[in-house]
Short mmCIF file of C-alpha atoms in Angstrom, two decimals:
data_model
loop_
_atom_site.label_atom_id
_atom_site.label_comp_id
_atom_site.label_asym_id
_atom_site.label_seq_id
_atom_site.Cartn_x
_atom_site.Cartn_y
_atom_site.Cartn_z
CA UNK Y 1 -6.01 45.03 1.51
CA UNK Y 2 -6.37 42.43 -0.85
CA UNK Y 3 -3.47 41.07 -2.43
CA UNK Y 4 -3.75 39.48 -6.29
CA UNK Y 5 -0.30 39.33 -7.25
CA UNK Y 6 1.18 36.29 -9.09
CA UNK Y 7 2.38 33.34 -6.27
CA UNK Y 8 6.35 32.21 -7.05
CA UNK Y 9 8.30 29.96 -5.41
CA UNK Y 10 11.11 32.47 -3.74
CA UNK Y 11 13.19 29.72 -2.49
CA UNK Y 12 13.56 25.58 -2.55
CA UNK Y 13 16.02 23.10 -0.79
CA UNK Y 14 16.11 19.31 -0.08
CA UNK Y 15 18.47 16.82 1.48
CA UNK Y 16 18.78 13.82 3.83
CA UNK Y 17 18.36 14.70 7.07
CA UNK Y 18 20.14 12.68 9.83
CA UNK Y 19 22.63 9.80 8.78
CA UNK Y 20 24.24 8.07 11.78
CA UNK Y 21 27.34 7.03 10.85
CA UNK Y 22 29.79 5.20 12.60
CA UNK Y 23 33.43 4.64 11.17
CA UNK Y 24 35.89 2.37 13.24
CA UNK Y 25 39.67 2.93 12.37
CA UNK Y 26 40.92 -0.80 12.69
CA UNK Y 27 44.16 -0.49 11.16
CA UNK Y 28 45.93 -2.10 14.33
CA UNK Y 29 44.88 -3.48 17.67
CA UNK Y 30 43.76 0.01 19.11
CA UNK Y 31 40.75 0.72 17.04
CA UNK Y 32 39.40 4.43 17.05
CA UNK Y 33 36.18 5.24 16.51
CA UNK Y 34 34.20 8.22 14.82
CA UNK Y 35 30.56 8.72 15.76
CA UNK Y 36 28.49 10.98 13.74
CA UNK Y 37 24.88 12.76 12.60
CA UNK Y 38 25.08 13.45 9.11
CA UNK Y 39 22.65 16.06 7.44
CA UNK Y 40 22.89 17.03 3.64
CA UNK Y 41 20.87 20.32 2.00
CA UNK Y 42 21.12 20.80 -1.56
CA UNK Y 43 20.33 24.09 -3.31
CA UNK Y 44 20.07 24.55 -7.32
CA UNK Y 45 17.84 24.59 -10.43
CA UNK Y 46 14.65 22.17 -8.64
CA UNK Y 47 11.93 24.32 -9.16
CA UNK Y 48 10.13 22.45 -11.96
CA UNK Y 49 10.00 19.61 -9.28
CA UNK Y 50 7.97 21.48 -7.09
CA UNK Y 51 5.97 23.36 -9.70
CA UNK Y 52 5.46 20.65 -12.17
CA UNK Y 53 6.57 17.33 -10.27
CA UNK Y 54 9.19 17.15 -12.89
CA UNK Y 55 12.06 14.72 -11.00
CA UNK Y 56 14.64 15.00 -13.69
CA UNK Y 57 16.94 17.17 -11.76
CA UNK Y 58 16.77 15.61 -8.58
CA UNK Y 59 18.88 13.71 -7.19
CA UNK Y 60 17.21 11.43 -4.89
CA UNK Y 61 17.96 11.89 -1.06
CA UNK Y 62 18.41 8.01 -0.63
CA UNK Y 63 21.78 8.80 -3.47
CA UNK Y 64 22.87 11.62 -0.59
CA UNK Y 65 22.89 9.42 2.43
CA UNK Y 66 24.79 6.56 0.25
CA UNK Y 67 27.39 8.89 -0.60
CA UNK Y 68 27.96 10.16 2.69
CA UNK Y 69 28.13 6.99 3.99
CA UNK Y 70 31.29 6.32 1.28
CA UNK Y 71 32.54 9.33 2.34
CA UNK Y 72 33.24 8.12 5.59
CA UNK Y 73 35.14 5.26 4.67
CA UNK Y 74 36.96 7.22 1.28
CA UNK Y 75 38.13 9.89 2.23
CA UNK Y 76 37.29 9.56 5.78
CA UNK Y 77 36.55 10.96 9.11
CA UNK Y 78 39.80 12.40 10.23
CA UNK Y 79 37.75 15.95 10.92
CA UNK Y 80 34.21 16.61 10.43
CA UNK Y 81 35.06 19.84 9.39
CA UNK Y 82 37.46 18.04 6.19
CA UNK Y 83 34.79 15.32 5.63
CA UNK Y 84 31.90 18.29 5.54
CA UNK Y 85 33.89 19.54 2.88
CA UNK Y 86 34.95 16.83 0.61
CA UNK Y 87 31.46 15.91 0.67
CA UNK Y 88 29.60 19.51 0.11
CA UNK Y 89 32.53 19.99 -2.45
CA UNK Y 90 31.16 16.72 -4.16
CA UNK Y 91 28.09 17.40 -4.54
CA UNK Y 92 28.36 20.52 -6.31
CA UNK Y 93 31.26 19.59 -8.66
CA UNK Y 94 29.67 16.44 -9.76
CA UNK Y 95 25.93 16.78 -9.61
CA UNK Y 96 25.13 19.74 -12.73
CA UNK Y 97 21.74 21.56 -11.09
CA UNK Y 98 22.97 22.09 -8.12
CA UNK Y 99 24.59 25.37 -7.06
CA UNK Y 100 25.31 24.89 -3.39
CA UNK Y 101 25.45 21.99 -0.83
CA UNK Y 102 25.49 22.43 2.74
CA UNK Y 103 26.72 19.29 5.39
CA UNK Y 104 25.86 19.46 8.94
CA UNK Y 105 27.74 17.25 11.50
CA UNK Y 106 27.22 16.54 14.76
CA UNK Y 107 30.40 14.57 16.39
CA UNK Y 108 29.31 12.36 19.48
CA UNK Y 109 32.50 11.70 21.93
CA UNK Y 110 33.40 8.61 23.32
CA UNK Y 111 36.22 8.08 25.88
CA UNK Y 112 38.40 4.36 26.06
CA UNK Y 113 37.30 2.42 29.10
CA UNK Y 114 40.25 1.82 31.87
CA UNK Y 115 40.83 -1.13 32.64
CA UNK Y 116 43.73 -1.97 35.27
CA UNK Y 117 44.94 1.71 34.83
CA UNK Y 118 45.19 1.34 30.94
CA UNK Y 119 43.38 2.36 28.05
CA UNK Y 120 40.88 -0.57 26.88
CA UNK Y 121 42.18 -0.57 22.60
CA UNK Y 122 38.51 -1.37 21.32
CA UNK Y 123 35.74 -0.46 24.17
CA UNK Y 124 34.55 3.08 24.99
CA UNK Y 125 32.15 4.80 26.94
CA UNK Y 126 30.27 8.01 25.99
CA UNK Y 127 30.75 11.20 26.52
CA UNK Y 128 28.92 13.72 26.92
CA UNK Y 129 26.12 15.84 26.63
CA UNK Y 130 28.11 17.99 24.66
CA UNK Y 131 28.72 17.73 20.91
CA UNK Y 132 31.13 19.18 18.34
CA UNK Y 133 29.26 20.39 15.37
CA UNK Y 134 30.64 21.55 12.10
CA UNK Y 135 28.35 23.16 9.47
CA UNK Y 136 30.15 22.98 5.74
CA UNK Y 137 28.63 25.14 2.55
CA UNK Y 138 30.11 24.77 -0.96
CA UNK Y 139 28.60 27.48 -3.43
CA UNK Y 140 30.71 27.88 -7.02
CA UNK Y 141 34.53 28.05 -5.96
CA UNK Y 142 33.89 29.08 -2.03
CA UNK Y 143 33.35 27.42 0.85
CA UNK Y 144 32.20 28.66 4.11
CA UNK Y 145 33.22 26.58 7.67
CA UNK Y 146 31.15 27.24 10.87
CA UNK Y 147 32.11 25.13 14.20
CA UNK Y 148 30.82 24.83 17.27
CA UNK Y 149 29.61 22.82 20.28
CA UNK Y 150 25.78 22.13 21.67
CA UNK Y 151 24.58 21.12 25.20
CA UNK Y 152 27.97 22.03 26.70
CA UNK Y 153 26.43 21.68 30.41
CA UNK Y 154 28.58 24.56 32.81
CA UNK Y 155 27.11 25.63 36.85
CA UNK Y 156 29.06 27.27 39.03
CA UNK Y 157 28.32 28.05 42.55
CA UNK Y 158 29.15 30.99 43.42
CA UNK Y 159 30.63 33.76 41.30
CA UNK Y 160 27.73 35.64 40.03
CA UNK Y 161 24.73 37.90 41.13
CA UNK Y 162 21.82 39.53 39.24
CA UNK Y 163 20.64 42.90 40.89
CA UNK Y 164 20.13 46.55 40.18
CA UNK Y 165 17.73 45.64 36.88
CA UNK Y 166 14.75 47.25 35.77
CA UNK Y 167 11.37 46.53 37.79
CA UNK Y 168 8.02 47.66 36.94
CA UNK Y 169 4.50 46.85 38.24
CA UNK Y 170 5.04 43.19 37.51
CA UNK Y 171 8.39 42.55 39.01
CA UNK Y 172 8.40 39.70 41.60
CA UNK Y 173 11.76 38.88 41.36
CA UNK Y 174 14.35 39.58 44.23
CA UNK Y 175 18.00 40.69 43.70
CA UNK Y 176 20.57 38.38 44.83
CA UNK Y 177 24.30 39.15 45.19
CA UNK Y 178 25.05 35.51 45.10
CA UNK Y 179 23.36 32.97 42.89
CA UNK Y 180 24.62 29.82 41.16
CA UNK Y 181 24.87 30.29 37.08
CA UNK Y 182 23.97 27.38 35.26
CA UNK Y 183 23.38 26.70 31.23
CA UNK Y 184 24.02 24.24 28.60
CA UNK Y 185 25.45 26.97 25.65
CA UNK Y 186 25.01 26.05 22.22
CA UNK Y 187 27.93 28.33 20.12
CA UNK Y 188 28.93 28.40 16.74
CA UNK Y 189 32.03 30.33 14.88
CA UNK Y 190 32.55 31.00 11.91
CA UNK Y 191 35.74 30.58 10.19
CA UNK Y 192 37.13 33.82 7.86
CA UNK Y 193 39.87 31.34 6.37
CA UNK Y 194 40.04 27.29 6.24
CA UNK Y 195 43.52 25.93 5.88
CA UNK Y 196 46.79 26.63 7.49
CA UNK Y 197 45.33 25.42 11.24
CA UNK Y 198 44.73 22.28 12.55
CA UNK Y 199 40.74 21.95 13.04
CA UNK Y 200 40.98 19.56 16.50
CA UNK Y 201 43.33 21.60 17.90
CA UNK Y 202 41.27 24.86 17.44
CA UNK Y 203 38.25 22.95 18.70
CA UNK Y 204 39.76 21.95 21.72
CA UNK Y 205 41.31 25.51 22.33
CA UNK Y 206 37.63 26.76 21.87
CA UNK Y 207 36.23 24.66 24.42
CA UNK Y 208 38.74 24.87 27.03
CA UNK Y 209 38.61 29.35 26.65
CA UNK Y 210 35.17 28.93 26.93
CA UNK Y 211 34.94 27.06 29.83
CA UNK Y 212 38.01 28.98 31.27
CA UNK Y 213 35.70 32.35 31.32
CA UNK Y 214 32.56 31.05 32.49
CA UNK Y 215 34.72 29.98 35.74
CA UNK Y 216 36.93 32.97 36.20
CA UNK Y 217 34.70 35.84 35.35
CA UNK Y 218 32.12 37.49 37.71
CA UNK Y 219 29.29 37.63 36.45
CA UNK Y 220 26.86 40.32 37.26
CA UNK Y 221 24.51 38.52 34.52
CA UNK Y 222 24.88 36.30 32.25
CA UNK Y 223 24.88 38.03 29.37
CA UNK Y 224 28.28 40.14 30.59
CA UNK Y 225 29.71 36.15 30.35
CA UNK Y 226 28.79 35.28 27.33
CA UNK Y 227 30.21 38.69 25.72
CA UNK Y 228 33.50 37.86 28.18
CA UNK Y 229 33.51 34.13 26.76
CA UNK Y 230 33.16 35.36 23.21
CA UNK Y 231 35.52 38.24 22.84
CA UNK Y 232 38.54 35.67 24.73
CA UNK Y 233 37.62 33.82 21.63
CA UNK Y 234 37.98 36.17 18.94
CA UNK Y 235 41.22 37.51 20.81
CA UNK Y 236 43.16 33.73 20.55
CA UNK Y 237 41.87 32.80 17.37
CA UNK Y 238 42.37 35.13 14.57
CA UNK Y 239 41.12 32.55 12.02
CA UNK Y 240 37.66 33.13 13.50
CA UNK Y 241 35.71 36.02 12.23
CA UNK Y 242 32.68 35.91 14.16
CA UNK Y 243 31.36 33.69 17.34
CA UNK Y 244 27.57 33.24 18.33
CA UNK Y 245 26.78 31.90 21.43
CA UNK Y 246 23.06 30.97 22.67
CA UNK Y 247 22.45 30.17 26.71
CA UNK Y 248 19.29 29.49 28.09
CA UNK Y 249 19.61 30.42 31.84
CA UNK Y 250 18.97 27.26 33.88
CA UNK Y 251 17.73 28.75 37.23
CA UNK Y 252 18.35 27.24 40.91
CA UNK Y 253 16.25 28.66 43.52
CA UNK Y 254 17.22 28.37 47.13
CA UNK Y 255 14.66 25.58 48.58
CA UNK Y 256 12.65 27.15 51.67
CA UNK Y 257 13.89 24.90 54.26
CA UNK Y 258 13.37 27.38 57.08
CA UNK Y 259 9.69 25.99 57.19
CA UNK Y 260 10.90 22.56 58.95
CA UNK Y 261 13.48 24.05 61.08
CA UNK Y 262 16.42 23.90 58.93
CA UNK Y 263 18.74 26.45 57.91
CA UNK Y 264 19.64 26.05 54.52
CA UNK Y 265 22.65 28.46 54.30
CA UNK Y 266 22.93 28.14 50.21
CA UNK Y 267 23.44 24.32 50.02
CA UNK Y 268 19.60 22.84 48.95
CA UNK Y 269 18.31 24.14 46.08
CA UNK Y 270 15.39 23.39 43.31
CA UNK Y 271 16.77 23.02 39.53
CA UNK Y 272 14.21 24.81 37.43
CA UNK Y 273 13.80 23.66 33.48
CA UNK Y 274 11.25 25.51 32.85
CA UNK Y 275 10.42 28.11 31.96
CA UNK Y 276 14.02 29.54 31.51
CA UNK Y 277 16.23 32.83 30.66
CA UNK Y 278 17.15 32.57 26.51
CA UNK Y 279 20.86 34.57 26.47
CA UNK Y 280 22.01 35.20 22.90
CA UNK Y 281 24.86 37.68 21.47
CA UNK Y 282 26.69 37.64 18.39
CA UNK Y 283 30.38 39.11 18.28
CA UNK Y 284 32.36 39.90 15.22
CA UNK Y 285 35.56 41.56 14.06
CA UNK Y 286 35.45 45.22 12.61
CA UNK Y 287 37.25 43.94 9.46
CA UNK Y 288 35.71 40.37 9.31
CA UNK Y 289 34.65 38.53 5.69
CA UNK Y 290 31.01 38.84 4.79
CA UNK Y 291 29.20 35.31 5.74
CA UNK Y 292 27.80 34.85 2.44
CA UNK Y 293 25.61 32.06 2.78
CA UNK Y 294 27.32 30.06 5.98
CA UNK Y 295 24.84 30.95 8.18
CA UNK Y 296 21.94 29.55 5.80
CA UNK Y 297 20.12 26.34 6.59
#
């Protein structure tokens, strides 16, 4: 069927993509350090740019990467999740067309170098891979907080199996009752309130349940320990309303050694990247706030 309706531009947004910024804390001798991505998305009354080339209410993504490069020295990097905020908060309060503002942040870690069993007060080494993430939008009077962490990197040994699926004609794969379980999860929560909490302290609480049930459950797949990661979660953190977590399933085979005389016994085995198991669930309380717009990019 031919379609001749008229063509309308059903939604528009525009930002700066990608600041690295680096603040240094150098009040004393022992310097600390913040280490950041920086990604700004504005939303608001910008159609007649795209329709008509008409700049007028645009303000120009260079002016967004300045400002959150001020932001980071006034009013600083404490939290991401604060900075995200002031900034987002900014944007809409001060700049007329536009409606809503969303701030990504990715936080990169670094950890003080030792030297003679001390703390070095101005070197550090990075962490990693994983990174703290914090995903800020301000629309009218609300504001919507998600957190989370990417490439958190997690194998364990032993402690899970995958048998007793479904098989049909093109099933190859063989049931094992013992199989190392290996991912790098990327999760995200999303905050029903914002104040009254400290954010660091619920991040770190996050991570350390999350790794906590990917060791100590049994997994008969992996999805069973991403719904046991997620509902611990939920359970110690009533400010959270709802958790996604997304785990691509980074397979180890058992390397046929048996072919040059040698037992292998579980020990020797070939890391697969591709192509992989993609794990996702989303878990939410019964009574939780709508998202509204958080989850938009």
């Amino acid at each position: 069927m031919a379609l001749s309706g008229p063509i309308v531009l059903t939604d528009n947004r525009y930002g700066k993509a990608e600041n690295r910024v680096v603040r240094f804390y150098r009040e004393n001798a022992r310097h600390e350090i913040r280490d950041v991505n920086v990604s700004t998305t504005l939303r608001g009354d910008f159609a007649a740019a795209y329709t008509e080339g008409d700049q007028r209410h645009v303000l120009p993504t260079d002016t967004q990467k300045n400002t959150a490069f001020v932001f980071a020295k006034r009013p600083g990097l404490d939290t991401i999740e604060d900075y995200a905020i002031a900034l987002a908060t900014h944007f809409v309060d001060t700049v007329e067309p536009v409606s809503s503002a969303r701030v990504d942040v990715e936080s990169f870690g670094w950890q003080r170098v030792p030297i003679n069993g001390s703390e070095h007060d101005h070197t550090w080494k990075r962490q990693g891979p994983e990174v703290r993430t914090a995903a800020v939008t301000v629309a009218g009077h609300q504001t919507w907080v998600v957190g989370g962490i990417k490439d958190l990197v997690v194998l364990k040994s032993t402690g899970s199996e995958f048998a007793d699926f479904l098989t049909d004609d093109y099933t190859t794969l063989a049931p094992t009752r013992d199989r190392v379980l290996a991912t790098a999860l990327d999760v995200r929560w999303r905050f029903a309130e914002i104040a009254g909490f400290d954010w660091d302290e619920v991040y770190a609480g996050i991570e350390a349940t999350l790794l906590e049930l990917f060791a100590t459950t049994y997994s008969k797949a992996l999805q069973q320990t991403l719904y046991a990661m997620g509902t611990a979660v939920l359970e110690r953190f009533p400010m959270l309303a709802e958790i996604r977590l997304a785990a691509p399933n980074k397979h180890h085979f058992d390397y046929d050694l048996a072919r040059f005389g040698v037992e292998n016994n579980g020990e020797v085995f070939w890391a697969a990247d591709r192509p992989y198991g993609s794990i996702h669930a989303t878990l939410q309380r019964a009574d939780a706030p709508e998202a509204g717009p958080a989850w938009l990019p």
